[in-house]
Amino acid sequence: MMKNSFNDSSAKRDFYGVQLETPFMLGTAQYPSPAILAKAFEQSKASVATVSLRREASGDKAGQDFWRLIQQLNVHVLPNTAGCHTVKEAVTTAHMAREVFGTSWIKLEVIGEEDTLQPDVFGLVEAARILSEDGFQVFPYTTEDLVVADRLVNAGCRVLMPWGAPIGSGMGLNNIFGLRALRAHFPDIPLVVDAGLGLPSQAAQAMELGMDAVLLNTAVSKAGDPAMMAEAFANAIRAGQLAVKADPMVPRDMASPSTPILGKAFLD
């Protein structure tokens, strides 16, 4: 089990009035078994579990057992509108999720393109406005586009979740410049890299860019040892977080000796 702690109040960001114990949000889909899912959360110390309404909407025993397991994890629950392609569908799913899971948090997804699962940013902004006005605390899955981000903030979002790469692709951070620009333009808005991370090193890179948390699922659930991979991601997130606090060096175009030559002995 991971021994190091994330506890550092100076590093915590406020997510709709909640300070997360760790900057790690972990999905709950596609694990080999419920026991392995629980172990992944235990070893990673993830503080948020994302859940799909489709996993819990039915009244069958499997759905009830899944919800009981999630409750036993003792983490914050972030329902999502995964698979929704229209504003109406996303808004309806969000309302159902609030009833089922008893939270106003909602990870808002409005998918606009099938191959990349890229968000429909026009529908996303509209749905975010509707849900924010109805008392939801919206976590929008979006691109790194600055204009879209500004529209989402104006629509009531107090958290932004830009993608790193297409969902489930494992390609990492496809647009470093875009994410860095997003951080610079919205210094006070919590930013969570959501989707596309495949390796712990990519999660560390996201934190080094100044992101406040990362959210992933496939990279852990589809690993040969999901619990070990979850712990690896947790350690990488922590490393990236510490790197930012340590004020890292700025890259140079030329070499600079680490050992000074002043006082060096010269032989004839």
XYZ file of C-alpha atoms in Angstrom:
268
model
C 0.000 0.000 0.000
C 1.240 3.507 -0.788
C 2.763 5.091 2.299
C 3.476 8.649 1.223
C 0.779 11.219 1.878
C -0.684 13.937 -0.307
C -1.689 15.953 2.739
C -0.484 19.509 2.110
C -3.037 22.261 2.627
C -1.028 24.767 0.591
C -1.375 22.550 -2.490
C -5.113 21.958 -2.272
C -7.548 23.703 -4.581
C -11.172 24.393 -3.788
C -13.614 22.348 -5.886
C -16.995 23.958 -5.301
C -16.187 24.410 -1.621
C -14.497 21.025 -1.229
C -10.769 20.555 -0.720
C -9.797 17.133 -2.002
C -7.448 14.984 0.048
C -5.567 14.013 -3.111
C -5.540 15.458 -6.648
C -6.443 12.074 -8.115
C -9.847 11.313 -9.642
C -10.331 7.712 -10.735
C -13.005 6.109 -12.896
C -14.871 2.965 -11.912
C -15.561 1.283 -15.256
C -14.132 -1.863 -16.871
C -12.252 -3.361 -13.906
C -11.784 -7.144 -13.904
C -13.721 -7.433 -10.636
C -15.233 -5.298 -7.855
C -12.459 -6.439 -5.521
C -9.771 -5.145 -7.885
C -11.624 -1.847 -8.252
C -11.681 -1.450 -4.465
C -7.983 -2.340 -4.213
C -7.084 0.247 -6.864
C -8.772 2.954 -4.819
C -7.166 1.720 -1.626
C -3.625 1.732 -3.017
C -3.952 4.991 -4.940
C -5.715 7.024 -2.257
C -7.830 8.557 -5.044
C -10.246 11.051 -3.529
C -12.951 11.082 -6.225
C -14.735 8.236 -7.996
C -16.421 8.995 -11.295
C -19.503 6.883 -11.945
C -21.850 6.476 -14.863
C -25.587 6.558 -14.320
C -25.863 3.600 -16.673
C -24.037 1.465 -14.126
C -26.594 2.240 -11.424
C -29.826 3.284 -13.091
C -31.423 -0.132 -13.092
C -32.934 -1.666 -10.024
C -31.261 -5.035 -10.461
C -28.956 -6.591 -7.903
C -25.809 -5.848 -9.901
C -26.576 -2.133 -9.923
C -27.338 -2.113 -6.222
C -24.133 -4.014 -5.419
C -22.092 -1.566 -7.491
C -23.520 1.460 -5.680
C -22.895 -0.214 -2.321
C -19.265 -0.770 -3.315
C -18.836 2.872 -4.338
C -20.254 4.031 -1.015
C -17.783 1.805 0.828
C -14.844 3.495 -0.906
C -15.474 6.566 1.265
C -14.605 9.033 -1.504
C -16.388 11.882 -3.240
C -18.705 10.684 -6.011
C -18.699 12.484 -9.352
C -21.496 11.171 -11.623
C -21.000 11.721 -15.338
C -23.147 12.038 -18.435
C -20.960 9.664 -20.445
C -22.389 8.679 -23.813
C -24.665 11.712 -24.152
C -24.658 13.401 -27.567
C -27.272 16.126 -27.138
C -27.983 18.879 -24.650
C -31.361 17.377 -23.781
C -29.879 13.940 -23.157
C -27.078 15.336 -20.983
C -29.396 17.525 -18.919
C -31.877 14.687 -18.384
C -29.089 12.301 -17.377
C -27.685 14.857 -14.940
C -31.059 15.238 -13.228
C -31.409 11.478 -12.910
C -27.876 11.203 -11.530
C -28.586 13.823 -8.877
C -31.523 11.775 -7.667
C -29.659 8.464 -7.713
C -26.345 9.568 -6.230
C -27.530 12.411 -4.001
C -24.996 14.992 -5.183
C -25.095 18.195 -7.200
C -21.689 17.440 -8.683
C -21.852 16.373 -12.323
C -19.120 15.648 -14.832
C -20.744 17.020 -17.949
C -20.009 15.260 -21.232
C -21.681 16.148 -24.515
C -19.950 14.104 -27.213
C -19.800 15.618 -30.689
C -17.596 13.299 -32.747
C -17.612 9.513 -32.705
C -14.031 8.631 -33.684
C -12.271 10.936 -31.222
C -15.126 11.365 -28.713
C -14.348 15.072 -28.864
C -16.776 17.246 -26.906
C -19.472 19.180 -28.729
C -18.351 22.471 -27.223
C -21.448 24.353 -28.411
C -23.799 21.896 -26.743
C -21.491 21.693 -23.743
C -21.722 25.416 -23.031
C -25.513 25.373 -23.391
C -25.910 22.347 -21.128
C -23.513 23.842 -18.574
C -25.573 27.015 -18.415
C -28.844 25.116 -17.953
C -27.445 22.875 -15.241
C -25.621 25.675 -13.395
C -28.846 27.681 -13.259
C -30.560 24.602 -11.827
C -28.124 24.286 -8.934
C -25.660 21.769 -10.347
C -21.922 22.108 -9.746
C -20.615 21.342 -13.206
C -17.286 19.720 -14.089
C -17.249 20.109 -17.905
C -15.231 17.727 -20.075
C -13.904 20.140 -22.664
C -11.039 20.888 -25.014
C -8.144 23.213 -24.182
C -9.688 26.023 -26.282
C -9.482 29.338 -24.406
C -12.661 30.790 -25.909
C -14.686 27.721 -24.967
C -13.194 27.805 -21.480
C -14.228 31.434 -21.056
C -17.773 30.630 -22.190
C -17.979 27.755 -19.714
C -16.827 29.951 -16.846
C -19.384 32.590 -17.833
C -22.016 29.833 -17.907
C -21.342 29.114 -14.243
C -18.589 26.465 -14.255
C -16.045 26.837 -11.451
C -13.947 23.884 -12.609
C -12.642 23.037 -16.087
C -11.665 19.565 -17.280
C -9.640 19.858 -20.509
C -8.753 16.655 -22.303
C -5.176 15.515 -22.692
C -6.019 13.306 -25.677
C -9.044 11.315 -26.918
C -10.743 9.203 -24.247
C -9.077 5.847 -23.733
C -6.297 6.538 -26.235
C -3.363 6.639 -23.805
C -1.625 9.218 -25.997
C -0.888 11.593 -23.138
C -0.863 15.374 -23.489
C -1.346 16.251 -27.155
C -1.282 20.027 -26.752
C 1.198 21.182 -24.123
C 0.996 24.770 -25.360
C -2.794 24.782 -25.095
C -2.813 23.434 -21.549
C -0.111 25.862 -20.455
C -2.075 28.747 -21.980
C -5.230 27.578 -20.228
C -3.408 27.594 -16.886
C -2.054 31.095 -17.517
C -5.430 32.536 -18.569
C -7.396 30.973 -15.700
C -5.063 31.064 -12.683
C -7.882 30.825 -10.151
C -9.988 28.119 -11.815
C -9.269 24.495 -10.834
C -8.065 22.606 -13.912
C -8.306 18.819 -14.166
C -6.709 16.974 -17.086
C -9.340 14.475 -18.116
C -8.929 11.725 -20.708
C -6.062 10.363 -22.761
C -3.471 9.614 -20.070
C -1.832 6.239 -20.474
C 1.319 6.364 -18.344
C 2.149 7.731 -14.894
C 4.821 9.969 -16.453
C 2.065 11.740 -18.395
C 0.174 12.433 -15.170
C 3.345 13.872 -13.640
C 3.734 16.094 -16.695
C 0.176 17.368 -16.290
C 0.850 18.333 -12.682
C 4.141 19.965 -13.686
C 2.123 22.215 -16.002
C 0.250 23.460 -12.957
C -2.893 21.369 -13.271
C -4.813 20.848 -10.034
C -5.758 17.197 -10.538
C -5.994 14.438 -13.100
C -8.841 12.105 -13.953
C -8.328 8.755 -15.648
C -9.870 5.318 -15.938
C -8.714 3.094 -18.805
C -4.990 3.316 -18.030
C -5.686 1.757 -14.637
C -8.632 -0.554 -15.259
C -7.049 -2.149 -18.345
C -3.567 -2.577 -16.853
C -2.278 -6.054 -16.070
C -2.295 -5.098 -12.393
C -4.807 -2.254 -11.953
C -4.051 -1.686 -8.265
C -0.312 -1.402 -8.876
C -0.888 0.944 -11.812
C -3.211 3.092 -9.711
C -0.490 3.397 -7.081
C 2.057 4.256 -9.777
C -0.178 7.074 -11.030
C -0.653 8.344 -7.488
C 3.101 8.516 -6.940
C 3.589 10.254 -10.301
C 0.921 12.831 -9.480
C 2.626 13.502 -6.190
C 6.004 13.855 -7.919
C 4.614 16.386 -10.376
C 2.957 18.301 -7.573
C 6.218 18.497 -5.617
C 8.135 19.543 -8.732
C 5.929 22.603 -9.174
C 6.304 23.585 -5.522
C 10.095 23.206 -5.800
C 10.279 25.949 -8.483
C 11.986 23.968 -11.273
C 14.752 25.319 -13.477
C 13.902 26.981 -16.782
C 15.102 25.075 -19.889
C 18.081 26.639 -21.691
C 19.163 26.613 -25.320
C 22.806 26.021 -24.399
C 24.751 23.870 -21.983
C 25.596 25.226 -18.547
C 28.168 23.351 -16.445
C 26.902 22.061 -13.133
C 30.454 22.098 -11.765
C 32.077 25.569 -11.846
C 35.484 25.921 -13.495
C 36.556 28.751 -11.154
C 39.527 27.550 -9.130
C 40.186 24.581 -11.387
C 43.808 23.449 -11.469
C 45.622 23.856 -14.794
C 48.636 21.759 -15.732
C 51.427 22.925 -18.018
